[in-house]
Tab-separated table of C-alpha atoms in Angstrom:
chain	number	residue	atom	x	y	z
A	1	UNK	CA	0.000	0.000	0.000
A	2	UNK	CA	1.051	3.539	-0.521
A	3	UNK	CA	1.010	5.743	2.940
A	4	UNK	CA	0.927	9.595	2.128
A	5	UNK	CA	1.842	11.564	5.242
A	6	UNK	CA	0.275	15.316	4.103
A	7	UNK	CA	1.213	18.746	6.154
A	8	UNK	CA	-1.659	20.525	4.183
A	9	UNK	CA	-5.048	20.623	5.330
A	10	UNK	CA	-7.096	17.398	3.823
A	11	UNK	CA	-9.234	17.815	0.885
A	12	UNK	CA	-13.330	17.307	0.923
A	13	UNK	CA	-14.080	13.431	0.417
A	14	UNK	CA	-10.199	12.476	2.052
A	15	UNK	CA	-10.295	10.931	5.160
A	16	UNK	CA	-8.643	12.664	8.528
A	17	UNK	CA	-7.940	10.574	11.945
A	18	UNK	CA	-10.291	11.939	14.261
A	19	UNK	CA	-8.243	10.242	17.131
A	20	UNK	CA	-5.064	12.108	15.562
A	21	UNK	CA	-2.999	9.330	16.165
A	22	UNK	CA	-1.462	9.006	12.842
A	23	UNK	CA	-3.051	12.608	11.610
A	24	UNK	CA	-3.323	13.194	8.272
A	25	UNK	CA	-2.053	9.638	7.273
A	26	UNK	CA	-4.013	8.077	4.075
A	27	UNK	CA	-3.606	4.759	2.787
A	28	UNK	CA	-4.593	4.434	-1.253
A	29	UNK	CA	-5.546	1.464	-3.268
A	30	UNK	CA	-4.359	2.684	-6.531
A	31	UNK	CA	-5.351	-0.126	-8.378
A	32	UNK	CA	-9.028	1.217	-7.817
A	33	UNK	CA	-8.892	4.260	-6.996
A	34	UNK	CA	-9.877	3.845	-3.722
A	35	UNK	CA	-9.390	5.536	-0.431
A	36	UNK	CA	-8.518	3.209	2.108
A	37	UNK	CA	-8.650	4.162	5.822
A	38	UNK	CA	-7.805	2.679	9.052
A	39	UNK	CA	-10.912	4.098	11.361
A	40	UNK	CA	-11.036	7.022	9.429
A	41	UNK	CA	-13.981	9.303	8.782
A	42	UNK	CA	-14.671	11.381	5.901
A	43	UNK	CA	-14.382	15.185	5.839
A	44	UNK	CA	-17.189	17.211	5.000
A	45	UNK	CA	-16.815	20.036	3.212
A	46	UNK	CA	-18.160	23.267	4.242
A	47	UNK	CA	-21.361	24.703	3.024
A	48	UNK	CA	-20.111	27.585	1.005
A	49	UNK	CA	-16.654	25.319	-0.399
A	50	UNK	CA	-16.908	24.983	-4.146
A	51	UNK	CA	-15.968	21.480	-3.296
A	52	UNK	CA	-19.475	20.540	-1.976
A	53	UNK	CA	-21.563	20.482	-4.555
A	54	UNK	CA	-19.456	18.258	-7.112
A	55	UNK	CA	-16.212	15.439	-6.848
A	56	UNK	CA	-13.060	16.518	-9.793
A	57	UNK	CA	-12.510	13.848	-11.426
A	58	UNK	CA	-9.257	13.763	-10.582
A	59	UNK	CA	-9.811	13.476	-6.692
A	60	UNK	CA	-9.001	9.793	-5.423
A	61	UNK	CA	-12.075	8.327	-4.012
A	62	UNK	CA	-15.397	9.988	-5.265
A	63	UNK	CA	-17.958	7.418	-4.171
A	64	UNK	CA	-15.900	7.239	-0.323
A	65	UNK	CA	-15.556	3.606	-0.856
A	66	UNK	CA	-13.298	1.886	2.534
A	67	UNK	CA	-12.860	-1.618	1.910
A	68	UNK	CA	-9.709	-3.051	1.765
A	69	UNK	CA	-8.771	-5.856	-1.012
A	70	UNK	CA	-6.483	-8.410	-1.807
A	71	UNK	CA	-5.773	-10.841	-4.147
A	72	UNK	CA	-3.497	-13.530	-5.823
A	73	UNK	CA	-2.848	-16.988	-7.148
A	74	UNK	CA	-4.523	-19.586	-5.661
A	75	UNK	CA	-1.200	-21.271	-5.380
A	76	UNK	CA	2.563	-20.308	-5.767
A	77	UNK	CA	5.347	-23.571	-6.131
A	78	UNK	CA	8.836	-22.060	-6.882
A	79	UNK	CA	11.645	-24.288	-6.676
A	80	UNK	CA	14.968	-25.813	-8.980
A	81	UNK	CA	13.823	-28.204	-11.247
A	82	UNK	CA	9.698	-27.228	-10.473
A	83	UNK	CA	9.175	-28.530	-13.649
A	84	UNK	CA	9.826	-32.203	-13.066
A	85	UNK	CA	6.598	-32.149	-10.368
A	86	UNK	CA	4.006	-30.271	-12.747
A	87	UNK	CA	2.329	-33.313	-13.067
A	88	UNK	CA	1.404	-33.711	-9.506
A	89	UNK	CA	0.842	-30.183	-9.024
A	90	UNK	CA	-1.696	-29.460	-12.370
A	91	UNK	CA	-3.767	-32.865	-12.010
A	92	UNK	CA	-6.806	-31.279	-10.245
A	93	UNK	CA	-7.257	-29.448	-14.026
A	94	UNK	CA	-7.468	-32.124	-16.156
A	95	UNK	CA	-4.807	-34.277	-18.159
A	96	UNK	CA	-5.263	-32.533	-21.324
A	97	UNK	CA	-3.317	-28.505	-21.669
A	98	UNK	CA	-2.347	-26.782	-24.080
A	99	UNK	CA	0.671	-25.609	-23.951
A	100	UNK	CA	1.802	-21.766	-25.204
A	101	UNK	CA	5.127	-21.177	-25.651
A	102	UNK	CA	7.549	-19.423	-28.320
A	103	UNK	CA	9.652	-21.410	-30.308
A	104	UNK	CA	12.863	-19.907	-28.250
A	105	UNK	CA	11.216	-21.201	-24.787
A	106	UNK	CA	10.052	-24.348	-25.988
A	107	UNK	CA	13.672	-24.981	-26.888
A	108	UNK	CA	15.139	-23.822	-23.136
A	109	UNK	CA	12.013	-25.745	-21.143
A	110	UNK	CA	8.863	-26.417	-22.962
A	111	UNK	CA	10.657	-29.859	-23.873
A	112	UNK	CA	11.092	-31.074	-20.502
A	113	UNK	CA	7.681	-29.419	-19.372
A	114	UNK	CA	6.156	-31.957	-22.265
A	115	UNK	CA	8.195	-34.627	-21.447
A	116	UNK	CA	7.047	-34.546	-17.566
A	117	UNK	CA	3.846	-33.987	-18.269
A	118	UNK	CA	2.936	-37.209	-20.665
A	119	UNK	CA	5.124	-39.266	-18.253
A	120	UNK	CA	2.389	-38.334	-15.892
A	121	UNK	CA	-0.233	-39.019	-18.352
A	122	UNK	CA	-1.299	-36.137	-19.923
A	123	UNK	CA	-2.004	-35.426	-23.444
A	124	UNK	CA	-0.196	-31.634	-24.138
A	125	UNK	CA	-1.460	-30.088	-27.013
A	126	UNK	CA	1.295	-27.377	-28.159
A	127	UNK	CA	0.394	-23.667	-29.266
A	128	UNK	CA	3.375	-21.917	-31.000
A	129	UNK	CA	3.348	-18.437	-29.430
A	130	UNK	CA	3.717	-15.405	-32.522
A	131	UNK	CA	5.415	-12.810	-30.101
A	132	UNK	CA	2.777	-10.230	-29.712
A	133	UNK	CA	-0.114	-9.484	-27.218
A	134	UNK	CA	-3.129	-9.126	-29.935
A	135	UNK	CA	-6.190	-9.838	-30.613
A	136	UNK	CA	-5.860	-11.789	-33.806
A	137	UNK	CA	-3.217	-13.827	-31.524
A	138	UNK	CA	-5.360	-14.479	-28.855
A	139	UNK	CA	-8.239	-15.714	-31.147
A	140	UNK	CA	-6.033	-18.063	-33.414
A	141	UNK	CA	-4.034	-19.896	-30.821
A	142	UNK	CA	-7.649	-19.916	-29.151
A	143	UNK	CA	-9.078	-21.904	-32.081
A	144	UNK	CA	-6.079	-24.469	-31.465
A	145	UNK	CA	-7.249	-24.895	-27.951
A	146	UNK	CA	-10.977	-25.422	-29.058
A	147	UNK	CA	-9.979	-27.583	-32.167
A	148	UNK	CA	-8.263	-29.929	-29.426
A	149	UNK	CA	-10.747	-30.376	-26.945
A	150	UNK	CA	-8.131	-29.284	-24.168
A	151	UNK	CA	-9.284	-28.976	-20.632
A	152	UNK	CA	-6.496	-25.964	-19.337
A	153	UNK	CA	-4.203	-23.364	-20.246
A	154	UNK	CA	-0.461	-23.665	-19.516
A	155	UNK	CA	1.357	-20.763	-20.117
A	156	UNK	CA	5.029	-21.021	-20.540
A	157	UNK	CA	7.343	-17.742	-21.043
A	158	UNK	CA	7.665	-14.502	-20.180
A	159	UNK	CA	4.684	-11.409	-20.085
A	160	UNK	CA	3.148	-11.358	-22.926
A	161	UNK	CA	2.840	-15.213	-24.047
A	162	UNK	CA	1.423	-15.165	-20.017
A	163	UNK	CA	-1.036	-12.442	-20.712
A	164	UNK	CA	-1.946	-13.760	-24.033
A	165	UNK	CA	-2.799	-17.157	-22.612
A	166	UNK	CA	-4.838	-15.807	-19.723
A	167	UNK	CA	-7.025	-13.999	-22.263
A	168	UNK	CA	-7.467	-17.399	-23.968
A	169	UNK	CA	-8.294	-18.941	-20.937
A	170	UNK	CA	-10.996	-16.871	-19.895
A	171	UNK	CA	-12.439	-16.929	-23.699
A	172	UNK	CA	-12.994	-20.517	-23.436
A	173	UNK	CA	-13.741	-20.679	-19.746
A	174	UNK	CA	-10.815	-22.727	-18.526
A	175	UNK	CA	-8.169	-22.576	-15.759
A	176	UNK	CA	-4.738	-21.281	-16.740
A	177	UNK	CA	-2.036	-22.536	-14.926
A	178	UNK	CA	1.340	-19.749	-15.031
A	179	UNK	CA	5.488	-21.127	-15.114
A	180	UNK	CA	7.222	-17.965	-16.186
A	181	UNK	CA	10.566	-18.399	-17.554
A	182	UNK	CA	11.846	-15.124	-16.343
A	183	UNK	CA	11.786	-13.055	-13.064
A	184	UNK	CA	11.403	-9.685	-14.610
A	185	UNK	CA	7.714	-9.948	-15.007
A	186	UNK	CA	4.719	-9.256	-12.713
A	187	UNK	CA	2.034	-10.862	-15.539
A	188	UNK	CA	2.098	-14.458	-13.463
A	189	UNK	CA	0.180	-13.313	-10.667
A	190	UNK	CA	-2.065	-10.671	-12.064
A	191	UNK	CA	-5.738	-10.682	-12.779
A	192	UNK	CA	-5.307	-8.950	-16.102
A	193	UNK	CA	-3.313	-8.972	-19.781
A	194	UNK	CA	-2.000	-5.850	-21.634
A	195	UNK	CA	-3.347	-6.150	-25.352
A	196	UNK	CA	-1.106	-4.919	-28.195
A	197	UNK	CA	-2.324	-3.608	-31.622
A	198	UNK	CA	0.416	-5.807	-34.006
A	199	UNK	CA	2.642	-3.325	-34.590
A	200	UNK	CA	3.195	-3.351	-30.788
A	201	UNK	CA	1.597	0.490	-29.615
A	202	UNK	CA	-0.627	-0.173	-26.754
A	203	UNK	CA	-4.373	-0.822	-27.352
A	204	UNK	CA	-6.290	-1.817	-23.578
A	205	UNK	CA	-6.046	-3.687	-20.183
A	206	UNK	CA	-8.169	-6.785	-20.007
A	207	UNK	CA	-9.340	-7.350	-16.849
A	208	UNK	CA	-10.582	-10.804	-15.158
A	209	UNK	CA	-12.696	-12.286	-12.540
A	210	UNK	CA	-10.025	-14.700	-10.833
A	211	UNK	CA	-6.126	-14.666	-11.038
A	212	UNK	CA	-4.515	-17.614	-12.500
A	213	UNK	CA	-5.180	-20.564	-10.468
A	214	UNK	CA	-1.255	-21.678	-10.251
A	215	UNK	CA	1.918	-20.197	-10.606
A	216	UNK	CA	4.685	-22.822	-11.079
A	217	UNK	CA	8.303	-21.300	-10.713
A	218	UNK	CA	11.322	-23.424	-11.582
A	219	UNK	CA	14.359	-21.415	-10.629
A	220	UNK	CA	17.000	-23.765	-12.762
A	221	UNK	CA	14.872	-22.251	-15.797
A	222	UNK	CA	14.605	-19.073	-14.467
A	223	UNK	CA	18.558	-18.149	-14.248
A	224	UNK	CA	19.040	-19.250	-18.195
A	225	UNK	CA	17.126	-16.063	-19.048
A	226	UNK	CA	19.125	-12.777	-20.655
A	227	UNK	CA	20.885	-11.388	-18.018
A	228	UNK	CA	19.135	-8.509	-18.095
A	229	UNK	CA	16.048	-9.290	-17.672
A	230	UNK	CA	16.326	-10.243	-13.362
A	231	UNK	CA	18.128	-7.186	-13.070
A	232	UNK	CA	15.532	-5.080	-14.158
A	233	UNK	CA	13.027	-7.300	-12.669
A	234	UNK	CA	14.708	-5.627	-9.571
A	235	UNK	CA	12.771	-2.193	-10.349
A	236	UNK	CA	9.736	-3.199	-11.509
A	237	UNK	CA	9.153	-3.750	-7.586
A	238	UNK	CA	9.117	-0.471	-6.997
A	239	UNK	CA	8.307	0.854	-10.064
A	240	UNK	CA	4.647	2.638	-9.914
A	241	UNK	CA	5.150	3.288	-6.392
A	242	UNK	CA	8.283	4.203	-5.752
A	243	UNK	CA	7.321	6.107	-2.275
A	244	UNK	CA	5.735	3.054	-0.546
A	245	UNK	CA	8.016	0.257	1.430
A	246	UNK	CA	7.056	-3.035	1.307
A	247	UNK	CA	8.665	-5.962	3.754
A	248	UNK	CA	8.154	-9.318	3.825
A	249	UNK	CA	9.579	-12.779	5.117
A	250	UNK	CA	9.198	-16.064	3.464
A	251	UNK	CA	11.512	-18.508	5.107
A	252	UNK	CA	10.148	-21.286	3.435
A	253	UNK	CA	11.328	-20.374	0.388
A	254	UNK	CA	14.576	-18.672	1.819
A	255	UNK	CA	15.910	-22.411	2.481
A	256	UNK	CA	17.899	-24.020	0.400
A	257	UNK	CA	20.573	-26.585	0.577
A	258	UNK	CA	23.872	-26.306	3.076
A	259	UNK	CA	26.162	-25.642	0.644
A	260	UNK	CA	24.449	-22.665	-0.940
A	261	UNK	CA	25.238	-20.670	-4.118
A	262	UNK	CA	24.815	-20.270	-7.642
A	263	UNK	CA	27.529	-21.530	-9.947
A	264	UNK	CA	29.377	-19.691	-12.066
A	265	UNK	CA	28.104	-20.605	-15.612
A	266	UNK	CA	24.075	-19.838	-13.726
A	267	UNK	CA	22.915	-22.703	-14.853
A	268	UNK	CA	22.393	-24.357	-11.463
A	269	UNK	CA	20.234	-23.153	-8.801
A	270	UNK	CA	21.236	-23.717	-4.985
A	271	UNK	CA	20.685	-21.506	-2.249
A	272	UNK	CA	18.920	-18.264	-0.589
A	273	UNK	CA	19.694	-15.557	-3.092
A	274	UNK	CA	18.654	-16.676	-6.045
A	275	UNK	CA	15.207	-18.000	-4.634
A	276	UNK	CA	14.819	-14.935	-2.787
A	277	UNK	CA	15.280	-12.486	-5.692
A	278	UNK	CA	12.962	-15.055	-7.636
A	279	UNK	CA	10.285	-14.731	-4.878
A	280	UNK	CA	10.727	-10.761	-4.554
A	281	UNK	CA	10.375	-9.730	-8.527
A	282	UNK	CA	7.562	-12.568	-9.584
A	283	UNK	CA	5.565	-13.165	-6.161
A	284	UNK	CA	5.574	-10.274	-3.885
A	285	UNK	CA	6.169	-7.690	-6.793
A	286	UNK	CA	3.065	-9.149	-8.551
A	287	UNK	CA	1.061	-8.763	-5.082
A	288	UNK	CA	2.197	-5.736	-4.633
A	289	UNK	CA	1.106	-4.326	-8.009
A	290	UNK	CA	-2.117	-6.472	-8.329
A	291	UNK	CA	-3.594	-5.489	-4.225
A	292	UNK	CA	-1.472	-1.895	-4.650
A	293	UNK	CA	-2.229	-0.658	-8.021
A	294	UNK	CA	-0.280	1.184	-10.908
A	295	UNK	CA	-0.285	4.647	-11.665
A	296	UNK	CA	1.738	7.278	-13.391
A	297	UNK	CA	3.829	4.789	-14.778
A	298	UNK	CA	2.395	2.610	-17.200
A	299	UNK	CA	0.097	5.264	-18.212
A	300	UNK	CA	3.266	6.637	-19.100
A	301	UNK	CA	4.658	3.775	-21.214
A	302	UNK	CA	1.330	2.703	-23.147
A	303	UNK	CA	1.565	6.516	-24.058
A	304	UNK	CA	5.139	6.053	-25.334
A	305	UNK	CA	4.249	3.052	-27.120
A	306	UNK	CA	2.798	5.292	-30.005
A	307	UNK	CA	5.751	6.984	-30.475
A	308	UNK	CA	6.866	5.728	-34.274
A	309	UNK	CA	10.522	5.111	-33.565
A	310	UNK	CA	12.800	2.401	-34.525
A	311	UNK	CA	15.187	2.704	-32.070
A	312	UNK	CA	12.424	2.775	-29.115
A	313	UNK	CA	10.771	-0.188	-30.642
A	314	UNK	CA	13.824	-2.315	-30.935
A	315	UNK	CA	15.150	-1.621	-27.353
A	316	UNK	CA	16.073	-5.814	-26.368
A	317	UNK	CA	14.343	-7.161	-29.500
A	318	UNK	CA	17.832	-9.081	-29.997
A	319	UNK	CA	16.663	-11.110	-26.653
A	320	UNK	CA	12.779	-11.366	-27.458
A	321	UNK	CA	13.891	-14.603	-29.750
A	322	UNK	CA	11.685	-14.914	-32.358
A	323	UNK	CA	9.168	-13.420	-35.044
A	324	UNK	CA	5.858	-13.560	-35.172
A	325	UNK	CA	4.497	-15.793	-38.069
A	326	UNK	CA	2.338	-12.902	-39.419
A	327	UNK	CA	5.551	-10.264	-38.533
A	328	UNK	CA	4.504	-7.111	-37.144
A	329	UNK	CA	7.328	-4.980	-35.750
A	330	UNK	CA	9.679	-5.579	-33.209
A	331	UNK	CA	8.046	-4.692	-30.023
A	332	UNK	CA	8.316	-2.136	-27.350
A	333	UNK	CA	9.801	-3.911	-24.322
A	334	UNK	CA	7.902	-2.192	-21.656
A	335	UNK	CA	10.252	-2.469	-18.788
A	336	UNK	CA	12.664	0.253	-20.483
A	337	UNK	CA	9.645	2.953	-20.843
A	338	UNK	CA	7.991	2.088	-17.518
A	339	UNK	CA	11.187	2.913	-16.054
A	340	UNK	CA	11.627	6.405	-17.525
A	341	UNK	CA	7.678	6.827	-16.385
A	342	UNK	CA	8.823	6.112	-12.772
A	343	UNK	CA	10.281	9.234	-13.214
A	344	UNK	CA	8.077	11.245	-14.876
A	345	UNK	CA	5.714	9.335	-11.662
A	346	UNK	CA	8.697	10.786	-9.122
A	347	UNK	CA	8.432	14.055	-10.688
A	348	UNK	CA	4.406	14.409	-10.912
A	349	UNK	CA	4.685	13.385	-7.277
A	350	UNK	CA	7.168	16.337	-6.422
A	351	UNK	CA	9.852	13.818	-4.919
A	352	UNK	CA	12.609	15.736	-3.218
A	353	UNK	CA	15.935	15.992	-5.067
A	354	UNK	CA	17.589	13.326	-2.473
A	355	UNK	CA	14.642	10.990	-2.933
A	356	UNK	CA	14.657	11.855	-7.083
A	357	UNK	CA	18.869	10.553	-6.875
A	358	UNK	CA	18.391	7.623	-5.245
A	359	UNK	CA	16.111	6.170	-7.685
A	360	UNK	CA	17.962	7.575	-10.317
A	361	UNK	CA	21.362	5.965	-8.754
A	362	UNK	CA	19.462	2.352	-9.119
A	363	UNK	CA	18.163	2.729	-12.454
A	364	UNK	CA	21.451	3.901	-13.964
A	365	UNK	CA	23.470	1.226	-11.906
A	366	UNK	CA	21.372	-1.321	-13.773
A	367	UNK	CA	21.272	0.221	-17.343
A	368	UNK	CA	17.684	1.709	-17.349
A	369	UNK	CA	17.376	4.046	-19.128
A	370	UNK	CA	16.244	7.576	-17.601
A	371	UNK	CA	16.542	10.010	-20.209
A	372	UNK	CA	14.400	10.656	-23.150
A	373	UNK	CA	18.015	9.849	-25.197
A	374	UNK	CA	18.963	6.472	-23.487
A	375	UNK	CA	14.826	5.837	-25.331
A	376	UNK	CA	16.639	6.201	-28.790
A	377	UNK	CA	13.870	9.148	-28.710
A	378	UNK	CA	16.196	12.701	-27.823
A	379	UNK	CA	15.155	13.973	-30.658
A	380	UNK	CA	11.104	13.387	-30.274
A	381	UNK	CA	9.136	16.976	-30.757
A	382	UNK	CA	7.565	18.540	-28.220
A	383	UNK	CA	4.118	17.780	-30.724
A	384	UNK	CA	4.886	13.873	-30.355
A	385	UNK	CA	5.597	14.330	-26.162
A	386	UNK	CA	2.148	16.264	-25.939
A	387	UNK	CA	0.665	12.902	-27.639
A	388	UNK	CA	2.039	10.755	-25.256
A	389	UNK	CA	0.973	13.032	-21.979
A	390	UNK	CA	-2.303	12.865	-24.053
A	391	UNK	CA	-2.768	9.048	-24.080
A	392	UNK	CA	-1.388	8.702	-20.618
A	393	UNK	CA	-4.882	10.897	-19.582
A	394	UNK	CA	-7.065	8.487	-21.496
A	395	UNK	CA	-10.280	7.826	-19.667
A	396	UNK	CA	-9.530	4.368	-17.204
A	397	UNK	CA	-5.813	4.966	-17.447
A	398	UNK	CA	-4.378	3.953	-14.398
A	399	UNK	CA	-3.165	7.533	-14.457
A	400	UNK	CA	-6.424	8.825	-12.758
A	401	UNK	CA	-4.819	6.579	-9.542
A	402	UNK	CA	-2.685	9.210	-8.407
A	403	UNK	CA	-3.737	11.522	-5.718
A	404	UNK	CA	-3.061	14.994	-7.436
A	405	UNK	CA	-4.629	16.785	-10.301
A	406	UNK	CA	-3.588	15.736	-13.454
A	407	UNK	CA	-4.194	16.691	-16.868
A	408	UNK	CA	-2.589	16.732	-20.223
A	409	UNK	CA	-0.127	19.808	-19.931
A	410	UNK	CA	0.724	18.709	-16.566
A	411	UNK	CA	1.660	15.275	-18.035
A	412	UNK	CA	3.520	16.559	-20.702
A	413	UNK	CA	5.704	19.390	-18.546
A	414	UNK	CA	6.362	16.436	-16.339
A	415	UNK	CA	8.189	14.141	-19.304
A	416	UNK	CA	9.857	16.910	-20.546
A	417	UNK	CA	11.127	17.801	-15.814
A	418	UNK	CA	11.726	13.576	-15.993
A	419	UNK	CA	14.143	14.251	-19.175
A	420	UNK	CA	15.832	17.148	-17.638
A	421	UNK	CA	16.125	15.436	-14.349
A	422	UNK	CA	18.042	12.825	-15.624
A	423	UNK	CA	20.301	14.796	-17.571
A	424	UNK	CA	20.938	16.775	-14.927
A	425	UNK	CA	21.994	13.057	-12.954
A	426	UNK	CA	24.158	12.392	-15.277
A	427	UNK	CA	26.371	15.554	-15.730
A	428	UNK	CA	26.486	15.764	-11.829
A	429	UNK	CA	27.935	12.574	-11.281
A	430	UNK	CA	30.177	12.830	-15.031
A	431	UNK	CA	28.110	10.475	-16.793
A	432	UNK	CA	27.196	10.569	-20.528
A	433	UNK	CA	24.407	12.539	-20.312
């Protein structure tokens, strides 16, 4: 959750401590806009305050809704070799998947998922994933699924064959069972998919009833992923709310055999650290995110997505692995631009220089890129920035979550205070700016 300690007089339809304990303390679920308060009461506004006869829009809150809510997978395994025990762990939804996976995956794990799986009995019908998000995707490996009578949805890969296969799942009404080949990702234990248009610019959030009903981990697959995708997996935990904290203990998985480690090639898994960082960027980042909510962020990025720029759209397409059958163009990889929106997020948010650095220090320690240059875009007009800043205000953009006014110039001055912050970073500390 994101705590907001204000030293400015509440706003009609926040919530104030009447015992003054924690005064002026709010707690917001940003995933739905929602004001949530720990034996809080609402403040009127007064009689003659413009504020009482009508709610901006852009006040968190309108309907003074107080109920807190989580959810998650009905079930997280994460483990080496996880794989090996799918059988036992995916019996209760039926013997017959199919399986989504791109050709590149398929290659690293989908073998020995398939080869587990019949050895247990089951009959895995395989869906070659194209490498994009879309409808036409979702609707053609869907006709596989219903041409083959299978019973679930196994989803094998990274975020967008996971949020393709969800949407197939609920289409046909099955369960979807989640093993995510990478911990950079939060789409394993989410409730929702992000649909692309083919050539990759963002199109809509699809949104479901249930999140998927198991998320299988194997950590031996996990480490033979780029190398750069667990590092930035790191900031995606913090990424749309970079102002909360968030701690948590899981011993269970913190164990790990005696003579703990990870070898030196990082194709073995043995130990705390690895299982740990696992656990932090797929479980609790994707609980965080799915019971906290996005914001600024990826309103941010699905703006930036429209941006017609070969160098933006080709950021990691050398580690994506394959081609679509139909071949759109190389897609946006959205952990780049969501990182530049955290600080477009940090600067809507009026973060203090100190608190501006240190994010700044971890996203340029890990090669993010925090510049409107390190995009490929330097050069983008201040006509195409105004278009971004106006699809991050789209109505339902997870924009509307944050707990200040917001509108299209705003959004805009703020990419162009995010570029010039992180120029700024770089000549100070006599980096390439």
């Amino acid at each position: 959750m994101l705590h907001i300690r204000r030293h400015t007089p509440l706003q009609p339809g926040f919530f104030r401590d009447d015992q003054q304990e924690h005064p002026g303390v709010c707690t917001f679920d940003l995933d739905t806009d929602r004001v949530l308060a720990r034996g809080l009461s609402p403040v009127a506004a007064p009689p003659s305050s413009p504020f009482a006869a009508t709610t901006p829009k852009h006040m968190p809150n309108p309907n003074r809704i107080t109920e807190r809510l989580f959810q998650s997978p009905s079930k997280y395994i994460q483990g080496p070799a996880a794989i090996h025990n799918a059988g036992k762990y995916l019996s209760a939804f039926g013997k017959s998947p199919l399986l989504l996976s791109d050709e590149l995956v398929y290659g690293i794990a989908g073998k020995d998922l398939t080869g587990a799986l019949e050895t247990s009995g089951y009959k895995v019908t395989r869906g070659i994933f194209g490498g994009e998000a879309f409808r036409e995707e979702v609707a053609r490996i869907g006709n596989i699924a219903k041409d083959n009578s299978v019973d679930f949805i196994l989803a094998l890969g990274g975020g967008k064959t996971i949020d393709t296969a969800k949407a197939i799942a609920d289409d046909l009404g099955l369960q979807i069972a989640v093993l995510p080949t990478t911990a950079s990702t939060d789409a394993p234990c989410s409730a929702l998919s992000v649909i692309y248009k083919a050539n990759g610019e963002f199109e809509h959030y699809r949104f479901y009833s249930k999140n998927p009903s198991t998320v299988l981990v194997d950590t031996s697959v996990v480490v033979k992923a780029p190398r750069a995708l667990p590092r930035r997996g790191h900031r995606r935990r913090d990424r749309d709310e970079p102002r909360g904290q968030v701690r948590a203990e899981q011993p269970q998985l913190w164990r790990g055999p005696p003579d703990g480690g990870v070898c030196g090639d990082r194709r073995e898994v043995r130990g705390d650290p690895v299982q740990a960082v696992v656990e932090a960027n797929t479980l609790l980042s994707g609980l965080g995110f799915e019971s906290g909510g996005l914001a600024a962020a990826h309103a941010i990025h699905n703006g930036l997505t429209a941006i017609d720029n070969h160098t933006l759209h080709t950021k990691m397409h050398g580690e994506k692995g394959t081609h679509p059958p139909y071949s759109p163009p190389p897609k946006l990889t959205l952990l780049l631009t969501v990182a530049f929106g955290t600080v477009c997020q940090l600067i809507l948010d009026s973060a203090p220089t100190e608190e501006m650095d240190r994010y700044l220090a971890l996203m340029v320690s890990v090669d993010l890129p925090v510049t409107l240059a390190d995009l490929g875009i330097g050069e983008a007009t201040d006509e195409e920035l105004f278009r971004v800043a106006k699809l991050a205000c789209a109505p339902n953009e997870t924009i509307w979550n944050m707990d200040r006014l917001i509108t299209e110039e705003i959004v805009f001055a703020a990419i162009k205070g995010a570029d010039a912050a992180g120029r700024d970073y770089k000549v100070r500390h006599g980096l390439k700016a």
